[in-house]
mmCIF file of C-alpha atoms in Angstrom:
data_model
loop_
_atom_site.group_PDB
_atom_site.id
_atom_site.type_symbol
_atom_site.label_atom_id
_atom_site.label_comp_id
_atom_site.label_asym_id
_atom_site.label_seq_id
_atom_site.Cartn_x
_atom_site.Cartn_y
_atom_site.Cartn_z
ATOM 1 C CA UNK A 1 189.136 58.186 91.690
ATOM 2 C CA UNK A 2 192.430 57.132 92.028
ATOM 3 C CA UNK A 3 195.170 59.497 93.950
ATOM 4 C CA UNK A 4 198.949 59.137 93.405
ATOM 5 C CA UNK A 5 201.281 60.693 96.018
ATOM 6 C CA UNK A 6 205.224 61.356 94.818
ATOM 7 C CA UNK A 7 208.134 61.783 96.809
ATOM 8 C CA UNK A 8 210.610 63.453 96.848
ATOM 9 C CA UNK A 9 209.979 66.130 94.768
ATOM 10 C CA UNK A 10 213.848 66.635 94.114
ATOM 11 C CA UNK A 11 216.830 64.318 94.599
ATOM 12 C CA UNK A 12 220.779 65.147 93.910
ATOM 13 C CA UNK A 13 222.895 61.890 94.066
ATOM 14 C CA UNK A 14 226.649 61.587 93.458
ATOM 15 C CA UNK A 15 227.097 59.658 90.215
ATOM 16 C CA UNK A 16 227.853 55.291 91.160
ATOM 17 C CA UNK A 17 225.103 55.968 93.869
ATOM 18 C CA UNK A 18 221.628 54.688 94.637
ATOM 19 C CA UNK A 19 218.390 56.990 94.121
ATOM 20 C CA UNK A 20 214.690 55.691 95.499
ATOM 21 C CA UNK A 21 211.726 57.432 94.424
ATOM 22 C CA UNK A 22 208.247 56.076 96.435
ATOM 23 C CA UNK A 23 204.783 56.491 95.539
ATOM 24 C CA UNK A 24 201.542 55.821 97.105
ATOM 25 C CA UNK A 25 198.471 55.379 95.466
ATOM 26 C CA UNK A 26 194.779 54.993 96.948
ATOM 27 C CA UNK A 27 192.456 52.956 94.519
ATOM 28 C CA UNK A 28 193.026 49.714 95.900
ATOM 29 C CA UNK A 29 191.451 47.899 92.254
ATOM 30 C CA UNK A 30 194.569 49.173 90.801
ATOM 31 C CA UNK A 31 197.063 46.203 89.060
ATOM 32 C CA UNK A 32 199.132 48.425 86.827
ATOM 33 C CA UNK A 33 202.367 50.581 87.657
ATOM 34 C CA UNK A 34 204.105 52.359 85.364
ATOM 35 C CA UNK A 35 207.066 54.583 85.606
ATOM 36 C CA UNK A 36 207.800 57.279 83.318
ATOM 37 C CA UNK A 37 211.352 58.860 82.992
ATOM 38 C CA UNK A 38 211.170 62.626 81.239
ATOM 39 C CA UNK A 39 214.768 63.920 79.980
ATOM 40 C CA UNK A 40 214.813 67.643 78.933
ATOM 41 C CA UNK A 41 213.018 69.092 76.152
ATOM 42 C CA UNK A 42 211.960 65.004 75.433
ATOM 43 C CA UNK A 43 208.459 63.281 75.945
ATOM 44 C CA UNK A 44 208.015 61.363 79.170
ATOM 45 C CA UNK A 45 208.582 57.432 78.001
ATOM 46 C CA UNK A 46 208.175 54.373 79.732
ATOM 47 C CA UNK A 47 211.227 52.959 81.334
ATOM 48 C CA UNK A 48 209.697 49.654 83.534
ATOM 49 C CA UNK A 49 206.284 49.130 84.993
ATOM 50 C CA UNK A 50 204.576 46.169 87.274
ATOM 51 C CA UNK A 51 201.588 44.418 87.368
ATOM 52 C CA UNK A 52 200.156 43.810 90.655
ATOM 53 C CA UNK A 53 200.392 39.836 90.752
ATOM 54 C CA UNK A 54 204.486 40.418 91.382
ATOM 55 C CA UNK A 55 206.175 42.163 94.481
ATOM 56 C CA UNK A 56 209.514 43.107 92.466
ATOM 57 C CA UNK A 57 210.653 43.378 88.601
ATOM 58 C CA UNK A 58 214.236 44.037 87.698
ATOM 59 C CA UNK A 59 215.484 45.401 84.035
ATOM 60 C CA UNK A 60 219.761 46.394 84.679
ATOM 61 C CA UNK A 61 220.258 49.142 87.006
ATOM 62 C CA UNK A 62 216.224 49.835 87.421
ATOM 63 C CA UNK A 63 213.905 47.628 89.550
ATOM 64 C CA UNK A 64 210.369 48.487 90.791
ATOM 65 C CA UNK A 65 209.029 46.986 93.860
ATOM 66 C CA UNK A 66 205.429 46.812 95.077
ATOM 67 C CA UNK A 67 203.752 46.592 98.189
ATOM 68 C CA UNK A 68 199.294 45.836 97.627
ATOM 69 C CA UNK A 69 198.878 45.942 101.406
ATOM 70 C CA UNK A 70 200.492 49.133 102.113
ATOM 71 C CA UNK A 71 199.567 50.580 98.422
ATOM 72 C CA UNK A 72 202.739 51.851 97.778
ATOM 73 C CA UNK A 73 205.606 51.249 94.860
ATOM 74 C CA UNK A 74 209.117 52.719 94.473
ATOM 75 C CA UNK A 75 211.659 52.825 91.755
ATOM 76 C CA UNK A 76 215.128 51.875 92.299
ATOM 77 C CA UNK A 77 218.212 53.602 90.402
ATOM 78 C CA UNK A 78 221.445 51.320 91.071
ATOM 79 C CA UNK A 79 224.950 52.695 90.243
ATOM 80 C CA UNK A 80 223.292 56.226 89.300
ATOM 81 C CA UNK A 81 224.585 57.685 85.816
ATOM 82 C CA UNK A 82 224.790 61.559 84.881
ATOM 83 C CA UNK A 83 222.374 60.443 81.807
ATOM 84 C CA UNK A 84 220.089 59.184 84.979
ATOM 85 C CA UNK A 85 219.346 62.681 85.517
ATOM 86 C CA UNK A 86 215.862 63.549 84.257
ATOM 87 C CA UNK A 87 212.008 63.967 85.892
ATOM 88 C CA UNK A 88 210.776 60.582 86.639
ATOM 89 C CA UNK A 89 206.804 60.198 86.988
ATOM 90 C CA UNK A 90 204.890 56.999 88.916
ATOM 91 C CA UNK A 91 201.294 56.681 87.552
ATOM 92 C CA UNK A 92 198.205 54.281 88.704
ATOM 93 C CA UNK A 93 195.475 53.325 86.524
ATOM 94 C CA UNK A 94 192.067 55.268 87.836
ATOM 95 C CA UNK A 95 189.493 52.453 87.402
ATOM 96 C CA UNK A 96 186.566 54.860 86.890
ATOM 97 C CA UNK A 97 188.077 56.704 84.850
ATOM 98 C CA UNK A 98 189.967 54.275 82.425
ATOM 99 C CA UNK A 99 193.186 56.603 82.240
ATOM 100 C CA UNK A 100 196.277 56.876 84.104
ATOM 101 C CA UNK A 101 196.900 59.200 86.959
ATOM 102 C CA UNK A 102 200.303 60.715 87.323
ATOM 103 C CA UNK A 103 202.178 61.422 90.539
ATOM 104 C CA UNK A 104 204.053 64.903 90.734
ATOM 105 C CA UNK A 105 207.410 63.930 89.115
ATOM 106 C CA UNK A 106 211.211 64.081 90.894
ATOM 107 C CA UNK A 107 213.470 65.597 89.090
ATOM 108 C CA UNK A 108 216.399 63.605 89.831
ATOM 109 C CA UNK A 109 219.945 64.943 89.285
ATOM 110 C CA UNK A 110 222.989 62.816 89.365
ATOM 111 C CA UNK A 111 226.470 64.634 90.062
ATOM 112 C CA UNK A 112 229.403 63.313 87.938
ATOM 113 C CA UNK B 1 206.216 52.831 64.130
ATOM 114 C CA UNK B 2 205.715 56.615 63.847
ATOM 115 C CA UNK B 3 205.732 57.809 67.894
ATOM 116 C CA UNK B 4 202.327 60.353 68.624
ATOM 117 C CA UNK B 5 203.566 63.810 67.376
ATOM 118 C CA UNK B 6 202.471 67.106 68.605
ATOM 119 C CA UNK B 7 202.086 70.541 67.171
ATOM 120 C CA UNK B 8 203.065 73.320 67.700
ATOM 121 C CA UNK B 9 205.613 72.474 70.182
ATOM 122 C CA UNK B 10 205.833 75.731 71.871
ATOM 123 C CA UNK B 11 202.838 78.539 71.581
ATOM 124 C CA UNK B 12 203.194 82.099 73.137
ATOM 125 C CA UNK B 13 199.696 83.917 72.804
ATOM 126 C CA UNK B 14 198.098 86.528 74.453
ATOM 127 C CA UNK B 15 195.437 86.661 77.085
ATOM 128 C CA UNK B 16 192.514 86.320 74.981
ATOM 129 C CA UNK B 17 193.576 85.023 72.137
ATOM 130 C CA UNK B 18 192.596 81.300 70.702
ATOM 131 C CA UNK B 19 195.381 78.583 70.298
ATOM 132 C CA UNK B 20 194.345 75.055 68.784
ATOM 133 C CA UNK B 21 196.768 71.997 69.406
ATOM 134 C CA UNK B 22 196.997 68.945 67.423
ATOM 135 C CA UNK B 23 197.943 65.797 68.132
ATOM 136 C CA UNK B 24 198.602 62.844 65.806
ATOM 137 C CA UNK B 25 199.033 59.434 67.703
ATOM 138 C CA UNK B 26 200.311 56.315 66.718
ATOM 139 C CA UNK B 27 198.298 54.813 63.643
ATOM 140 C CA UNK B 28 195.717 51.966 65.318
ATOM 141 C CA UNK B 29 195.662 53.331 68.716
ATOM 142 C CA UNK B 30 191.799 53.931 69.314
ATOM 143 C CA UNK B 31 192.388 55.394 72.842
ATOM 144 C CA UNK B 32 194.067 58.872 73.095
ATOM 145 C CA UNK B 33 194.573 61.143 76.018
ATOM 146 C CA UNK B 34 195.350 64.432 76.912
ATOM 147 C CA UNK B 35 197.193 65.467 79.590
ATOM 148 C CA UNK B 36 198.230 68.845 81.313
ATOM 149 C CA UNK B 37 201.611 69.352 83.578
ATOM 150 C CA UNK B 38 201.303 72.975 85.151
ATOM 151 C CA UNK B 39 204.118 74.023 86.756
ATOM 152 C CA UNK B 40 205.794 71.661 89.097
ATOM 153 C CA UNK B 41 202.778 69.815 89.607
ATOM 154 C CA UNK B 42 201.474 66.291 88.610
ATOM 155 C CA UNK B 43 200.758 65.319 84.706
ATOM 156 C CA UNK B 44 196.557 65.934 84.917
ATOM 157 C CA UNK B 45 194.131 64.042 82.975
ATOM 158 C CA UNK B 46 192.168 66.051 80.761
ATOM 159 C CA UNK B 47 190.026 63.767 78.913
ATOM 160 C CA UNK B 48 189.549 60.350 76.746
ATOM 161 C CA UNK B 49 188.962 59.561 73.280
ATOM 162 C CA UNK B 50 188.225 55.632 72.319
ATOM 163 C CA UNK B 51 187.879 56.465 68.207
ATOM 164 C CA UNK B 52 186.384 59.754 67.783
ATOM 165 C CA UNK B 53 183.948 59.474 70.623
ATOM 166 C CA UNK B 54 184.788 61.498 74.366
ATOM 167 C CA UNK B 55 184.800 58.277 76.532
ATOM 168 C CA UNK B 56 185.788 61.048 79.653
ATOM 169 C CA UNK B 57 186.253 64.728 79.584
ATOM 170 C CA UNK B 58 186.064 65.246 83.006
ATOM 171 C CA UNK B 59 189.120 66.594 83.752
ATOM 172 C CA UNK B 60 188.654 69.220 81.175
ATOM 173 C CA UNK B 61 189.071 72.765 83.469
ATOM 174 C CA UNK B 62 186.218 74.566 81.740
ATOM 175 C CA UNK B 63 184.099 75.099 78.515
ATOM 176 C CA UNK B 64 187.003 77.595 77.250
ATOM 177 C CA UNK B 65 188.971 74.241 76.312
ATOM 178 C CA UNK B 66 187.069 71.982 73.451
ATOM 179 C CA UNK B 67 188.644 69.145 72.038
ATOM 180 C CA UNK B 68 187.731 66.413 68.918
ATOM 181 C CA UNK B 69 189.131 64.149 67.065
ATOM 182 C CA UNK B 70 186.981 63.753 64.037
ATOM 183 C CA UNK B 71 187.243 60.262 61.877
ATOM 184 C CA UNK B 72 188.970 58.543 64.820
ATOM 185 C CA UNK B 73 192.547 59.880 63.477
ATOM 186 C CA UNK B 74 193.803 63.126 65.262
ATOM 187 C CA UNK B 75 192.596 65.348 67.593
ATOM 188 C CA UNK B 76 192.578 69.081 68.455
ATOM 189 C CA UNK B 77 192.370 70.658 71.368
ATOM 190 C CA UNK B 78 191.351 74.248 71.194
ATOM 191 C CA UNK B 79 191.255 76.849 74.020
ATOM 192 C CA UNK B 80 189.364 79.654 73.832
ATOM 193 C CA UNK B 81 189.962 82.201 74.940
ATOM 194 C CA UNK B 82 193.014 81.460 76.879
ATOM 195 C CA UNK B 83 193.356 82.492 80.259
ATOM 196 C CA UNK B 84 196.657 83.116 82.050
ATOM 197 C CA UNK B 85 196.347 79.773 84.061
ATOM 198 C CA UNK B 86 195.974 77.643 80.679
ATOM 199 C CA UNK B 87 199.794 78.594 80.532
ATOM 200 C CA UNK B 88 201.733 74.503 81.048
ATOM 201 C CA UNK B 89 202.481 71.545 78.770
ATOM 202 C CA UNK B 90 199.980 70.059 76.900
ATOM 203 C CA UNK B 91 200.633 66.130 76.525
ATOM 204 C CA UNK B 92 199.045 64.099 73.720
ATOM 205 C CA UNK B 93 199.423 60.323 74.772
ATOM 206 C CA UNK B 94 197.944 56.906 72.704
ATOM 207 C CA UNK B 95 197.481 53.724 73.422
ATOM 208 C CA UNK B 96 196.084 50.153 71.828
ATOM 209 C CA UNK B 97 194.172 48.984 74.445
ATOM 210 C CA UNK B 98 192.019 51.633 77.242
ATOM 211 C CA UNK B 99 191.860 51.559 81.328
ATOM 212 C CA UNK B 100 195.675 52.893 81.776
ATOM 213 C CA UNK B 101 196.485 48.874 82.118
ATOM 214 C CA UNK B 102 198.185 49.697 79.327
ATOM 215 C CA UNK B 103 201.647 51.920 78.387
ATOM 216 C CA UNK B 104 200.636 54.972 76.536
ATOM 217 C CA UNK B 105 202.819 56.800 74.520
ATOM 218 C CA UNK B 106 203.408 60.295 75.071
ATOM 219 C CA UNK B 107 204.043 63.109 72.422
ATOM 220 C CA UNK B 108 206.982 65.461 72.691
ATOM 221 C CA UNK B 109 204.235 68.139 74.488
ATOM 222 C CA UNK B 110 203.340 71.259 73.534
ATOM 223 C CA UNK B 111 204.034 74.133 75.650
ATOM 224 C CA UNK B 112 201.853 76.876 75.810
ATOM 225 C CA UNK B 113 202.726 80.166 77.527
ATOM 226 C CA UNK B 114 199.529 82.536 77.798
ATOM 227 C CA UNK B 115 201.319 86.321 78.674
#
């Protein structure tokens, strides 16, 4: 099965800063990477995800990037907001098991 | 669209005691999932529904937890009896298409606190 590996577990940034979050996943079938963003007391939604046949997708201040070889995919917060501040989950499909698998979540925090 | 609603949102019951959770997901999603987030830790698949057949439960914990979803509509998950460590949010999540190629949509969770 597939194994998804989050870090850091916590990051502060200063509000107009830059936060990277990294996963790593093992199931090298996987094409699908989404990333979840979970604000307090809210359900976890889908804020940008990438497909394995592109290295980098951009939407504003959010990009993901991808690396196949070294199985690993980050998330990219440019010009960090207060309303940035939430848990953010990476997930990898599990092939045999047909469902996503979650990493840990970082609860990101982003002084004004 | 109507998002995949949960109920109850928060639960407080007693060691022993039986809780069921519902979950209602978006209307023509076949596939629905539950999910668990313990403390801290990662969101952990529980099991898969494509219509009202189990396609996977084997990330259910034990036979205290049973869940259905009878006609294909919602489901239920019922625990019983609860155990201390059941204590964590309970995620409902949908989707059109299966294999987590997909975006599911989450429900708003319920938490469940077993004192």
């Amino acid at each position: 099965g597939e194994n998804v590996e989050q870090h850091p577990s916590t990051l502060s940034v200063q509000e107009g800063d830059s936060a990277v979050i990294k996963c790593t996943y093992s199931d090298s079938a996987s094409n699908y990477f989404p990333w979840y963003k979970q604000e307090l007391g809210k359900r976890p939604q889908l804020i940008i995800d990438i497909r394995s046949n592109v290295g980098e997708k951009k939407d504003q201040r959010i990009a993901v990037t991808l690396n196949k070889t070294a199985k690993h995919f980050s998330l990219h917060i440019t010009e960090t907001q207060p309303e940035d501040s939430a848990v953010y989950f990476c997930a990898a499909p599990d092939t045999g098991r047909r469902a996503l698998t979650f990493g840990s979540g970082t609860r990101l925090q982003v002084q004004p | 669209e109507a998002g995949v609603t949960q109920f109850p949102s928060h639960s407080v019951i007693e060691k022993g005691q039986t809780v069921t959770l519902r979950c209602d997901p978006i209307s023509g999603h076949d596939n629905l999932y539950w999910y668990r987030r313990v403390m801290g830790k990662e969101i952990k698949f529980l099991l898969h529904f494509v219509k009202e057949s189990k396609q996977d439960e084997s990330g259910m914990p034990n036979n205290r937890f049973l869940a259905e979803r009878t006609g294909g509509t919602y489901s239920t998950l019922k625990v019983q009896p609860a155990e201390l460590e059941d204590s964590g949010v309970y995620f409902c999540a949908s989707s059109r298409r299966p294999g987590g190629h997909t975006e599911a949509f989450f429900g708003q969770g319920t938490r469940l606190t077993v004192v």
